[in-house]
Amino acid sequence: MFAFIAAFFIFNLKLDYFESVFYDARIAHRPFHKTTDHTELVLISSETTAAYKGVPGFKEHAELLKILSQAEPAAVVYATFPEDLKGSDQDKKLFAEQALRLKRFYFATDQLEVKGESAKTKLAPPLDQLEVAAAPKTSDSLKFGKDGVTRRLLTSFQDKQLLHLRLASLFNPEILEAKKIKGTFELYDSQQTYINYLPEGAFPRSTFLDVTSQKIPPAQFKNKIVIIGTDTEIDSKDYVFSPMNKDKASMTLAEMHANMFETLITNSAPKKAPDWLNLVLTVLICVLTVHVVLTMKPLRGIIILASTALGFTLSAYVAFWPFGYWIDMSHPFLAIFLCYYFFIPYRLIIENRRSWEYYQKHKLVSEVEELKTNFIGLMSHDLKTPLARIQGMTQIISKDPTPLSSPQREALDMIQQSSEDLTKFISTILNYAKIESQGVELHMQSKDINQLLIEVAKKNEFLAKVKHIQLVTELEPLFSIPVDPELIKQVFSNLIENAIKYSPDGSKVLITSEEVEGKVIVQVADQGGGIAPEDIPHLFMKFFRSREAKSSPIKGSGLGLYLAKYFVELHKGQINVESTPSQGSTFTVELPINRA
Ligand code: ADP
């Protein structure tokens, strides 16, 4: 929604100046060009003025026209004004005679003849027979680029066809039908189109002196529009500003006319894309930019926007060069910048709010966690003393020689077993509380892992026997490695206890050890019900118990594997599980031999 509003707002801004810059860049960086060979420039250069000891006058021009007339050019157009030529009436007469021998001869003028004012551009005798034709030089002084650059040409004025159209139609009659002129548009009383400039120097040219000194074969001008101009770098009115030279008027008037003729001969004027297409592009770019700013990571966003800008520029250039299709670039570019800078603060506000909420939530969670840990710790400490007392008392009773009745002996065994379970439970909870509050310190000793395994297996023999589970050990002889024996024993104890707890009566638990690639590997494999694949990622998390475990009578805190993983990782080792439901589970502990 925001993107649409932004797009409509941006599209309604007048960005002519920026568009003129993009337009000129496309004209100036044209990668290829060729001319049709229908125009030829003859320039009065500084060598010409040096050779003639001044600017050639009517007499010298008459000589030029005489040579040209032998070649039968399609037309001769003077971009130099008659008032700039010197000479006596005799010379003028001579000039007029030669000019009239040509098939077509024109003095190109900027002046437009308003209907009914035809006498205005008439020349005084003896030149009065010669035609002064309107071929105005345009200048973007008030519109578009507002930089005095000549970008347009007039094809007709008040329904009268102007010189460029008349002569170009000799080679391309199709353009006589106004509608067929590419990119044509109306401005005041005139029909205009944009000039499809070729790079400076693209048109064949020779100097006045080369022609009059017969260095150039006259045949070169046959059937061509010959444009006579001045290139002495003295008078600024002989030059124009074009999109290629906006800082210095360095293109000769003659070359400008050649570009105008060529644009019409090839009917290749740039054609503006319709407004709706430009609007659609601006909307699309706005939507993309807003989407990128609001949803993507900054670096990725910038890369995507830069590629969009680059891709769009390339498309605009490609549309322009071979197809002469002029897509508006200023609005889409402004859309990228404005949307980016407008929506970045908005995104920052959202992100700030999110991180504030996250911080608050996290703070609350860690406070609750701390309270829980403290509470568990305190509780367990307070339980430990009365429990030790119960255990002490049961031992006294069981060592007492007074014979006990069978129900009494059973009750005593039950008290002993339950208090042992409770002790284990409390030590697990205390370990957890220790980890959560200040962490666990390692007390390393060099130990044979097999010895620890045997010790733990022995302790669990009774538990296995109750369930008729066979505890099998296959231990490869190992070198001692540095470990904290108490912690590692807790790890093994948890794995073996679990294997017994979660296996059916009469099954087998296999404990193996071996050394592989600088690691001691211990495995505890059972033939129990296994672990569901969706539970495996949560298995080592604190307080996790599978749904089956929770609903079964098997007791547990859900802390055993969490502590096991913690302790193994303290030793820079790893703990993993592989399990096939209803076939069994294998827990693997890897401990590095050289724990540097
Ligand atoms: P608990 O005190 O519940 O045994 P643990 O952290 O030791 O806690 O184990 C977490 C859960 O992992 C258990 O509740 C059980 O669901 C599952 N589990 C652990 N070992 C085995 C095993 N050998 N076979 C099947 N499930 C197991």
Coordinates of C-alpha atoms and ligand atoms in Angstrom, one line a residue:
M1 CA 0.0 0.0 0.0
F2 CA 2.8 2.4 1.0
A3 CA 4.7 1.4 -2.0
F4 CA 1.8 2.3 -4.3
I5 CA 1.3 5.7 -2.7
A6 CA 5.0 6.4 -2.9
A7 CA 5.0 5.3 -6.6
F8 CA 2.2 7.6 -7.5
F9 CA 3.7 10.5 -5.6
I10 CA 7.1 10.0 -7.2
F11 CA 5.6 9.5 -10.7
N12 CA 3.9 12.9 -10.4
L13 CA 7.2 14.7 -9.7
K14 CA 8.6 16.7 -12.6
L15 CA 12.1 15.3 -13.1
D16 CA 12.9 16.6 -16.6
Y17 CA 16.4 17.7 -15.6
F18 CA 17.4 14.2 -14.3
E19 CA 15.7 12.5 -17.2
S20 CA 17.7 14.7 -19.6
V21 CA 20.9 13.5 -17.9
F22 CA 19.9 9.8 -18.3
Y23 CA 18.8 10.5 -21.9
D24 CA 22.1 12.2 -22.8
A25 CA 24.0 9.3 -21.2
R26 CA 22.2 6.8 -23.4
I27 CA 22.9 9.0 -26.5
A28 CA 26.6 9.6 -25.6
H29 CA 27.5 6.0 -24.7
R30 CA 26.1 4.4 -27.8
P31 CA 28.4 1.4 -28.4
F32 CA 28.0 1.2 -32.2
H33 CA 27.0 3.5 -35.0
K34 CA 27.0 3.8 -38.8
T35 CA 25.8 6.4 -41.2
T36 CA 23.8 5.8 -44.4
D37 CA 26.3 7.7 -46.6
H38 CA 23.7 10.2 -47.8
T39 CA 25.2 13.2 -46.3
E40 CA 28.6 14.8 -46.7
L41 CA 30.1 17.8 -44.8
V42 CA 32.3 20.5 -46.4
L43 CA 33.8 22.6 -43.6
I44 CA 35.7 25.9 -43.8
S45 CA 38.5 24.9 -41.5
S46 CA 41.4 27.0 -40.1
E47 CA 43.6 25.6 -42.9
T48 CA 41.1 26.9 -45.4
T49 CA 41.1 30.4 -43.9
A50 CA 45.0 30.3 -43.7
A51 CA 45.2 29.3 -47.3
Y52 CA 42.7 32.0 -48.4
K53 CA 44.2 34.5 -46.0
G54 CA 40.7 35.1 -44.6
V55 CA 37.3 33.6 -44.6
P56 CA 36.3 32.6 -48.2
G57 CA 33.9 35.0 -49.8
F58 CA 31.2 34.8 -52.5
K59 CA 33.8 34.4 -55.1
E60 CA 35.5 31.4 -53.6
H61 CA 32.1 29.9 -52.7
A62 CA 31.1 30.3 -56.4
E63 CA 34.2 28.3 -57.3
L64 CA 33.2 25.6 -54.7
L65 CA 29.7 25.4 -56.1
K66 CA 31.1 25.1 -59.6
I67 CA 33.1 22.0 -58.6
L68 CA 30.2 20.5 -56.7
S69 CA 27.8 21.0 -59.5
Q70 CA 29.9 18.7 -61.7
A71 CA 29.2 15.9 -59.2
E72 CA 25.4 16.5 -59.3
P73 CA 24.7 16.3 -55.5
A74 CA 21.1 15.7 -54.4
A75 CA 21.2 19.0 -52.6
V76 CA 23.6 21.6 -51.3
V77 CA 22.7 23.2 -47.9
Y78 CA 24.5 26.2 -46.5
A79 CA 24.7 26.1 -42.7
T80 CA 26.8 29.3 -43.1
F81 CA 24.7 32.4 -43.4
P82 CA 24.9 34.6 -46.5
E83 CA 25.4 37.7 -44.4
D84 CA 28.6 36.3 -43.2
L85 CA 30.0 36.0 -46.7
K86 CA 31.9 39.0 -48.2
G87 CA 32.1 39.9 -51.8
S88 CA 31.1 42.4 -54.5
D89 CA 27.8 42.4 -56.3
Q90 CA 29.7 40.8 -59.2
D91 CA 30.9 38.0 -56.9
K92 CA 27.3 37.5 -55.5
K93 CA 26.0 37.3 -59.0
L94 CA 28.6 34.7 -59.9
F95 CA 27.6 32.8 -56.7
A96 CA 23.9 32.9 -57.5
E97 CA 24.5 31.7 -61.0
Q98 CA 26.5 28.7 -59.8
A99 CA 23.9 28.0 -57.1
L100 CA 21.0 28.0 -59.5
R101 CA 22.8 25.4 -61.7
L102 CA 22.5 23.0 -58.8
K103 CA 19.5 20.7 -58.6
R104 CA 18.7 21.9 -55.1
F105 CA 20.3 24.8 -53.2
Y106 CA 19.3 26.2 -49.8
F107 CA 20.5 28.6 -47.2
A108 CA 19.4 26.9 -43.9
T109 CA 17.9 29.4 -41.5
D110 CA 16.6 29.3 -37.9
Q111 CA 13.8 31.7 -38.8
L112 CA 10.4 30.2 -39.1
E113 CA 8.1 31.8 -41.6
V114 CA 4.8 32.5 -39.9
K115 CA 1.9 32.2 -42.4
G116 CA 1.6 35.3 -44.6
E117 CA 5.1 36.6 -43.7
S118 CA 7.0 34.8 -46.5
A119 CA 8.9 37.9 -47.5
K120 CA 10.8 38.0 -44.3
T121 CA 13.5 35.5 -45.3
K122 CA 13.9 36.7 -48.8
L123 CA 17.4 37.7 -49.8
A124 CA 18.2 40.9 -51.6
P125 CA 19.2 40.8 -55.3
P126 CA 21.2 39.4 -56.9
L127 CA 20.7 36.5 -54.4
D128 CA 16.9 36.8 -54.5
Q129 CA 16.4 33.7 -56.6
L130 CA 18.0 31.5 -54.0
E131 CA 15.9 29.7 -51.4
V132 CA 16.3 30.4 -47.7
A133 CA 14.8 27.4 -46.0
A134 CA 13.7 27.0 -42.4
A135 CA 15.8 24.3 -40.7
P136 CA 15.8 25.6 -37.2
K137 CA 18.3 24.7 -34.5
T138 CA 16.3 23.9 -31.3
S139 CA 17.6 24.6 -27.9
D140 CA 16.3 23.1 -24.6
S141 CA 16.5 26.4 -22.7
L142 CA 13.1 26.5 -21.0
K143 CA 12.0 22.9 -21.1
F144 CA 13.5 19.4 -20.4
G145 CA 17.2 19.8 -19.7
K146 CA 17.1 23.6 -19.5
D147 CA 20.7 23.6 -20.5
G148 CA 20.6 25.0 -24.0
V149 CA 21.3 21.6 -25.6
T150 CA 19.9 20.9 -29.1
R151 CA 18.0 17.7 -28.8
R152 CA 15.0 18.1 -31.1
L153 CA 14.4 18.8 -34.8
L154 CA 11.3 20.4 -36.4
T155 CA 9.8 18.4 -39.3
S156 CA 7.0 20.9 -40.0
F157 CA 5.6 24.2 -38.8
Q158 CA 2.1 25.4 -39.3
D159 CA 1.6 22.4 -41.6
K160 CA 4.5 23.4 -43.8
Q161 CA 7.2 20.8 -44.2
L162 CA 10.6 22.1 -43.2
L163 CA 13.9 21.5 -44.9
H164 CA 15.1 18.4 -43.1
L165 CA 11.9 16.5 -43.8
R166 CA 11.9 17.7 -47.4
L167 CA 15.4 16.5 -48.2
A168 CA 15.4 13.4 -46.1
S169 CA 12.2 12.3 -47.9
L170 CA 14.2 12.1 -51.1
F171 CA 15.9 9.0 -49.6
N172 CA 13.0 7.8 -47.4
P173 CA 9.6 8.9 -48.9
E174 CA 7.7 7.1 -46.2
I175 CA 8.3 9.9 -43.7
L176 CA 6.3 12.3 -45.8
E177 CA 3.3 10.8 -43.9
A178 CA 3.6 12.6 -40.6
K179 CA 2.3 9.7 -38.6
K180 CA 5.1 7.5 -39.8
I181 CA 7.8 9.7 -38.4
K182 CA 9.1 7.8 -35.3
G183 CA 8.8 9.6 -32.0
T184 CA 6.9 12.5 -33.6
F185 CA 5.1 14.9 -31.2
E186 CA 3.4 18.3 -31.4
L187 CA 4.8 21.4 -29.7
Y188 CA 2.9 24.6 -30.2
D189 CA 2.4 24.9 -34.0
S190 CA 5.1 22.5 -35.0
Q191 CA 5.7 18.7 -35.4
Q192 CA 8.9 17.7 -33.8
T193 CA 11.0 14.7 -33.0
Y194 CA 14.2 13.9 -31.1
I195 CA 17.5 13.8 -32.9
N196 CA 19.1 10.4 -32.9
Y197 CA 22.7 11.8 -32.6
L198 CA 25.6 9.8 -33.7
P199 CA 29.0 10.4 -32.0
E200 CA 30.9 13.5 -33.2
G201 CA 32.9 12.9 -36.3
A202 CA 30.6 10.1 -37.5
F203 CA 29.8 11.8 -40.9
P204 CA 32.2 11.9 -43.8
R205 CA 33.7 15.3 -44.0
S206 CA 36.2 17.3 -46.1
T207 CA 37.5 20.8 -45.9
F208 CA 36.6 23.6 -48.2
L209 CA 40.2 23.8 -49.3
D210 CA 40.4 20.1 -50.1
V211 CA 37.4 20.5 -52.5
T212 CA 38.5 23.7 -54.2
S213 CA 42.1 22.5 -54.6
Q214 CA 40.6 19.4 -56.3
K215 CA 42.2 17.0 -53.7
I216 CA 38.8 15.3 -53.4
P217 CA 37.2 13.8 -56.5
P218 CA 33.9 15.6 -57.0
A219 CA 32.2 12.2 -57.6
Q220 CA 32.2 11.7 -53.9
F221 CA 29.3 14.2 -53.6
K222 CA 27.1 12.5 -56.2
N223 CA 23.5 12.3 -55.1
K224 CA 24.3 13.4 -51.6
I225 CA 23.1 16.1 -49.3
V226 CA 26.2 18.3 -49.1
I227 CA 26.2 20.6 -46.1
I228 CA 28.6 23.5 -46.2
G229 CA 29.6 24.8 -42.7
T230 CA 32.2 26.6 -40.7
D231 CA 34.7 25.0 -38.3
T232 CA 37.2 27.7 -37.5
E233 CA 36.5 27.8 -33.8
I234 CA 36.1 31.6 -33.9
D235 CA 32.4 32.2 -33.8
S236 CA 30.2 30.4 -31.3
K237 CA 27.2 30.6 -33.6
D238 CA 28.8 28.0 -35.8
Y239 CA 28.5 25.4 -33.0
V240 CA 25.8 23.8 -30.9
F241 CA 25.6 22.0 -27.6
S242 CA 24.6 18.4 -28.2
P243 CA 24.1 15.5 -25.6
M244 CA 27.7 14.5 -26.2
N245 CA 29.1 18.0 -25.6
K246 CA 27.1 19.7 -22.9
D247 CA 30.0 21.7 -21.4
K248 CA 31.4 23.2 -24.6
A249 CA 29.5 23.9 -27.9
S250 CA 31.9 21.9 -30.1
M251 CA 29.6 20.2 -32.6
T252 CA 29.4 22.2 -35.9
L253 CA 26.1 23.4 -37.1
A254 CA 26.8 21.5 -40.3
E255 CA 27.2 18.2 -38.3
M256 CA 24.0 19.0 -36.3
H257 CA 22.1 19.3 -39.7
A258 CA 23.7 16.0 -40.8
N259 CA 22.4 14.3 -37.7
M260 CA 19.0 15.7 -38.3
F261 CA 18.9 14.5 -41.9
E262 CA 20.2 11.1 -40.9
T263 CA 17.6 10.7 -38.1
L264 CA 14.9 11.3 -40.7
I265 CA 16.5 9.3 -43.5
T266 CA 16.8 6.3 -41.2
N267 CA 13.6 7.3 -39.4
S268 CA 15.3 6.4 -36.1
A269 CA 14.3 9.1 -33.7
P270 CA 14.0 7.9 -30.1
K271 CA 10.4 7.1 -29.2
K272 CA 9.2 7.8 -25.7
A273 CA 7.7 4.9 -23.8
P274 CA 4.0 5.5 -22.9
D275 CA 3.2 6.9 -19.5
W276 CA 1.5 3.8 -18.3
L277 CA 4.6 1.7 -18.9
N278 CA 6.8 4.2 -17.0
L279 CA 4.2 4.2 -14.2
V280 CA 4.1 0.4 -14.0
L281 CA 7.9 0.3 -13.8
T282 CA 8.0 2.9 -11.1
V283 CA 5.3 1.0 -9.1
L284 CA 7.2 -2.3 -9.5
I285 CA 10.5 -0.8 -8.4
C286 CA 8.8 0.9 -5.4
V287 CA 7.1 -2.4 -4.3
L288 CA 10.4 -4.3 -4.6
T289 CA 12.4 -1.6 -2.7
V290 CA 9.8 -1.4 0.1
H291 CA 9.7 -5.2 0.3
V292 CA 13.5 -5.5 0.4
V293 CA 13.9 -2.7 3.0
L294 CA 11.2 -4.2 5.3
T295 CA 12.0 -7.9 5.1
M296 CA 15.6 -8.5 4.1
K297 CA 18.9 -8.3 5.9
P298 CA 20.7 -5.0 5.0
L299 CA 23.6 -6.4 3.0
R300 CA 21.3 -8.8 1.0
G301 CA 18.9 -5.9 0.5
I302 CA 21.6 -3.6 -0.8
I303 CA 22.9 -6.3 -3.2
I304 CA 19.4 -6.9 -4.5
L305 CA 18.6 -3.2 -4.9
A306 CA 22.0 -2.6 -6.6
S307 CA 21.4 -5.5 -9.0
T308 CA 17.9 -4.2 -9.7
A309 CA 19.2 -0.7 -10.5
L310 CA 21.9 -2.3 -12.7
G311 CA 19.5 -4.6 -14.5
F312 CA 17.0 -1.8 -15.0
T313 CA 19.8 0.5 -16.4
L314 CA 20.9 -2.2 -18.7
S315 CA 17.4 -2.9 -20.0
A316 CA 16.8 0.9 -20.5
Y317 CA 20.1 1.1 -22.5
V318 CA 19.3 -2.0 -24.5
A319 CA 15.8 -0.7 -25.3
F320 CA 17.3 2.6 -26.4
W321 CA 20.3 1.6 -28.5
P322 CA 19.0 -0.9 -31.0
F323 CA 15.3 -0.2 -30.7
G324 CA 15.3 3.6 -30.0
Y325 CA 12.8 3.0 -27.2
W326 CA 13.2 5.7 -24.5
I327 CA 12.1 4.4 -21.1
D328 CA 11.9 6.9 -18.3
M329 CA 14.8 6.2 -15.9
S330 CA 14.6 9.2 -13.5
H331 CA 11.4 8.1 -11.7
P332 CA 12.4 4.5 -11.1
F333 CA 15.8 5.6 -9.8
L334 CA 14.2 8.2 -7.5
A335 CA 11.8 5.5 -6.4
I336 CA 14.7 3.3 -5.3
F337 CA 16.4 6.1 -3.3
L338 CA 13.3 7.6 -1.8
C339 CA 11.7 4.3 -0.8
Y340 CA 15.0 3.1 0.6
Y341 CA 15.6 6.2 2.8
F342 CA 11.9 6.6 3.8
F343 CA 11.5 3.0 4.9
I344 CA 14.8 2.4 6.6
P345 CA 13.8 4.5 9.7
Y346 CA 10.5 2.6 9.7
R347 CA 12.3 -0.7 9.7
L348 CA 14.6 0.5 12.5
I349 CA 11.7 1.4 14.7
I350 CA 10.1 -2.1 14.1
E351 CA 13.5 -3.8 14.8
N352 CA 14.0 -1.8 17.9
R353 CA 10.6 -2.7 19.2
R354 CA 11.2 -6.3 18.5
S355 CA 14.5 -6.4 20.2
W356 CA 13.1 -4.6 23.2
E357 CA 10.3 -7.2 23.5
Y358 CA 12.8 -10.0 23.1
Y359 CA 15.0 -8.4 25.8
Q360 CA 12.1 -8.1 28.2
K361 CA 11.0 -11.7 27.5
H362 CA 14.5 -13.0 27.9
K363 CA 15.0 -11.1 31.1
L364 CA 11.9 -12.6 32.5
V365 CA 12.8 -16.1 31.4
S366 CA 16.3 -15.8 32.9
E367 CA 14.9 -14.5 36.2
V368 CA 12.5 -17.4 36.4
E369 CA 15.3 -19.8 35.5
E370 CA 17.5 -18.4 38.3
L371 CA 14.7 -18.6 40.8
K372 CA 14.0 -22.2 39.8
T373 CA 17.7 -23.2 40.1
N374 CA 18.1 -21.5 43.5
F375 CA 14.9 -23.1 44.7
I376 CA 15.9 -26.6 43.5
G377 CA 19.4 -26.2 45.1
L378 CA 18.0 -25.1 48.4
M379 CA 15.3 -27.8 48.4
S380 CA 17.8 -30.6 47.6
H381 CA 20.3 -29.4 50.3
D382 CA 17.5 -29.5 52.9
L383 CA 16.4 -32.9 51.8
K384 CA 19.9 -34.4 51.9
T385 CA 20.3 -34.3 55.7
P386 CA 17.0 -36.1 56.7
L387 CA 17.7 -38.6 53.9
A388 CA 21.1 -39.4 55.2
R389 CA 19.6 -39.9 58.6
I390 CA 17.0 -42.3 57.2
Q391 CA 19.7 -44.3 55.4
G392 CA 21.8 -44.4 58.6
M393 CA 18.8 -45.7 60.6
T394 CA 18.0 -48.4 58.1
Q395 CA 21.6 -49.6 58.1
I396 CA 21.5 -49.8 61.9
I397 CA 18.3 -51.8 61.8
S398 CA 19.6 -54.1 59.1
K399 CA 22.9 -54.8 61.0
D400 CA 21.0 -55.4 64.2
P401 CA 21.2 -59.1 65.1
T402 CA 17.5 -59.1 66.2
P403 CA 15.7 -61.2 63.6
L404 CA 13.1 -59.4 61.5
S405 CA 9.8 -60.8 60.3
S406 CA 9.6 -61.3 56.5
P407 CA 7.2 -58.3 56.0
Q408 CA 9.6 -56.2 58.2
R409 CA 12.6 -57.3 56.1
E410 CA 10.7 -56.4 52.9
A411 CA 9.7 -53.0 54.2
L412 CA 13.3 -52.3 55.2
D413 CA 14.6 -53.3 51.7
M414 CA 12.0 -51.0 50.2
I415 CA 13.0 -48.1 52.5
Q416 CA 16.7 -48.7 51.6
Q417 CA 15.9 -48.9 47.8
S418 CA 13.7 -45.8 47.9
S419 CA 16.2 -43.7 49.8
E420 CA 19.0 -44.8 47.4
D421 CA 16.7 -43.6 44.5
L422 CA 16.1 -40.4 46.2
T423 CA 19.8 -39.8 46.9
K424 CA 20.5 -40.3 43.2
F425 CA 17.7 -38.0 42.2
I426 CA 19.0 -35.3 44.6
S427 CA 22.6 -35.6 43.4
T428 CA 21.3 -35.2 39.8
I429 CA 19.3 -32.1 40.8
L430 CA 22.3 -30.7 42.6
N431 CA 24.6 -31.3 39.7
Y432 CA 22.1 -29.5 37.5
A433 CA 21.8 -26.6 39.9
K434 CA 25.6 -26.4 40.0
I435 CA 25.9 -26.2 36.2
E436 CA 23.2 -23.5 36.0
S437 CA 24.7 -21.3 38.7
Q438 CA 28.5 -21.4 38.6
G439 CA 29.5 -24.3 36.3
V440 CA 31.4 -27.4 37.2
E441 CA 35.1 -27.6 37.8
L442 CA 37.0 -30.5 36.3
H443 CA 39.3 -32.5 38.5
M444 CA 41.4 -34.3 36.0
Q445 CA 43.2 -37.6 36.6
S446 CA 44.7 -40.1 34.3
K447 CA 42.3 -43.0 34.3
D448 CA 41.7 -46.2 32.3
I449 CA 38.2 -45.8 30.9
N450 CA 37.6 -49.6 31.0
Q451 CA 38.2 -49.6 34.7
L452 CA 35.5 -46.9 35.1
L453 CA 33.1 -48.8 32.9
I454 CA 33.6 -52.0 34.9
E455 CA 33.0 -50.1 38.2
V456 CA 29.8 -48.6 36.8
A457 CA 28.6 -51.9 35.3
K458 CA 29.1 -53.7 38.6
K459 CA 27.1 -51.1 40.5
N460 CA 24.2 -51.7 38.1
E461 CA 24.4 -55.4 38.1
F462 CA 21.7 -55.7 40.8
L463 CA 19.3 -53.5 38.8
A464 CA 19.9 -55.7 35.7
K465 CA 19.4 -58.9 37.6
V466 CA 16.0 -57.7 38.9
K467 CA 14.9 -57.4 35.2
H468 CA 16.8 -60.5 34.1
I469 CA 18.9 -58.3 31.8
Q470 CA 22.2 -59.6 30.6
L471 CA 25.0 -56.9 31.0
V472 CA 27.7 -57.8 28.6
T473 CA 31.0 -55.9 28.3
E474 CA 33.4 -56.1 25.4
L475 CA 36.3 -53.8 26.3
E476 CA 39.4 -53.3 24.1
P477 CA 42.5 -52.7 26.2
L478 CA 43.1 -48.9 26.5
F479 CA 45.8 -46.5 27.6
S480 CA 44.8 -44.2 30.5
I481 CA 43.5 -40.8 29.5
P482 CA 43.0 -37.6 31.5
V483 CA 39.4 -37.4 32.7
D484 CA 37.4 -36.3 35.7
P485 CA 36.5 -39.8 36.9
E486 CA 33.5 -38.8 39.0
L487 CA 31.8 -37.0 36.1
I488 CA 32.6 -39.6 33.5
K489 CA 31.3 -42.3 35.8
Q490 CA 28.1 -40.3 36.1
V491 CA 27.9 -40.3 32.3
F492 CA 28.3 -44.0 32.0
S493 CA 26.1 -44.7 34.9
N494 CA 23.3 -42.7 33.3
L495 CA 23.6 -44.5 30.0
I496 CA 23.7 -48.0 31.5
E497 CA 20.9 -47.2 33.9
N498 CA 18.8 -45.9 31.1
A499 CA 19.6 -48.9 28.9
I500 CA 18.4 -51.2 31.7
K501 CA 15.4 -48.9 32.6
Y502 CA 14.1 -48.6 29.1
S503 CA 14.6 -52.3 28.0
P504 CA 12.2 -55.2 28.5
D505 CA 12.9 -58.1 30.9
G506 CA 15.3 -60.7 29.6
S507 CA 17.0 -58.5 27.0
K508 CA 20.7 -57.7 26.6
V509 CA 22.7 -54.6 27.2
L510 CA 26.1 -54.5 25.5
I511 CA 28.9 -52.1 26.7
T512 CA 31.9 -51.8 24.4
S513 CA 35.0 -49.6 24.4
E514 CA 37.7 -49.2 21.7
E515 CA 40.2 -46.7 20.5
V516 CA 39.7 -45.2 17.0
E517 CA 41.7 -42.3 15.4
G518 CA 42.9 -40.7 18.6
K519 CA 39.6 -41.1 20.5
V520 CA 38.2 -43.5 23.1
I521 CA 34.8 -44.6 22.0
V522 CA 32.3 -46.1 24.4
Q523 CA 29.0 -47.5 23.3
V524 CA 26.0 -48.7 25.3
A525 CA 23.6 -50.6 23.2
D526 CA 20.2 -52.0 24.4
Q527 CA 17.4 -54.0 22.8
G528 CA 14.7 -51.7 24.3
G529 CA 11.8 -49.9 22.7
G530 CA 14.0 -47.4 21.0
I531 CA 13.5 -43.7 20.6
A532 CA 11.1 -42.0 18.2
P533 CA 13.0 -40.1 15.5
E534 CA 11.2 -36.8 16.4
D535 CA 12.4 -37.1 20.0
I536 CA 16.1 -37.5 19.1
P537 CA 16.8 -33.8 18.6
H538 CA 15.3 -33.1 22.1
L539 CA 16.9 -36.0 23.9
F540 CA 19.8 -34.1 25.5
M541 CA 17.7 -31.1 26.5
K542 CA 17.1 -30.5 30.2
F543 CA 13.9 -32.0 31.6
F544 CA 13.1 -33.8 28.4
R545 CA 11.3 -37.1 28.8
S546 CA 9.6 -38.9 25.9
R547 CA 5.9 -39.2 25.9
E548 CA 6.2 -43.0 26.4
A549 CA 8.6 -42.5 29.4
K550 CA 6.2 -40.0 31.0
S551 CA 3.2 -42.2 30.7
S552 CA 5.1 -45.3 31.9
P553 CA 5.8 -46.2 35.5
I554 CA 9.6 -45.7 34.9
K555 CA 10.8 -42.9 37.1
G556 CA 13.1 -40.2 35.9
S557 CA 13.9 -36.5 36.0
G558 CA 14.8 -35.9 32.3
L559 CA 18.1 -34.5 33.5
G560 CA 20.4 -37.5 33.0
L561 CA 21.2 -37.1 29.4
Y562 CA 21.4 -33.3 29.7
L563 CA 24.1 -33.7 32.4
A564 CA 25.8 -36.5 30.4
K565 CA 26.2 -34.3 27.4
Y566 CA 27.3 -31.4 29.5
F567 CA 30.0 -33.5 31.2
V568 CA 31.2 -35.1 28.0
E569 CA 31.5 -31.7 26.3
L570 CA 33.5 -30.4 29.2
H571 CA 36.0 -33.1 28.2
K572 CA 35.8 -31.8 24.6
G573 CA 34.1 -35.0 23.6
Q574 CA 30.8 -35.9 22.0
I575 CA 27.8 -37.9 22.8
N576 CA 25.4 -39.2 20.1
V577 CA 22.5 -41.7 19.8
E578 CA 21.3 -44.0 17.1
S579 CA 18.0 -45.7 17.6
T580 CA 15.6 -47.9 15.7
P581 CA 12.1 -47.9 17.3
S582 CA 11.2 -51.3 18.8
Q583 CA 14.7 -52.6 18.2
G584 CA 16.9 -50.7 20.5
S585 CA 19.2 -47.7 21.0
T586 CA 23.0 -47.2 21.0
F587 CA 24.5 -44.3 22.8
T588 CA 28.1 -43.4 21.8
V589 CA 30.5 -41.4 23.8
E590 CA 33.7 -40.1 22.2
L591 CA 36.5 -38.8 24.4
P592 CA 39.7 -37.3 23.0
I593 CA 42.8 -39.0 24.1
N594 CA 45.0 -35.8 24.2
R595 CA 42.9 -33.2 25.8
A596 CA 45.3 -30.3 25.4
Ligands
ADP1 P1 15.2 -39.9 32.5 O1 15.5 -39.5 33.9 O2 13.8 -39.6 32.1 O3 15.7 -41.2 32.1 P2 17.3 -38.9 30.7 O4 17.8 -37.5 30.5 O5 18.3 -39.9 31.2 O6 16.1 -38.8 31.7 O7 16.6 -39.4 29.4 C1 15.7 -38.6 28.8 C2 14.7 -39.4 28.0 O8 15.3 -40.1 26.9 C3 14.0 -40.5 28.8 O9 12.9 -40.0 29.5 C4 13.6 -41.5 27.7 O10 12.4 -41.1 27.1 C5 14.7 -41.4 26.7 N1 15.8 -42.4 26.8 C6 17.0 -42.3 27.3 N2 17.7 -43.4 27.2 C7 16.9 -44.3 26.5 C8 17.0 -45.6 26.1 N3 18.2 -46.4 26.3 N4 16.0 -46.2 25.4 C9 14.9 -45.5 25.2 N5 14.7 -44.3 25.6 C10 15.7 -43.6 26.3

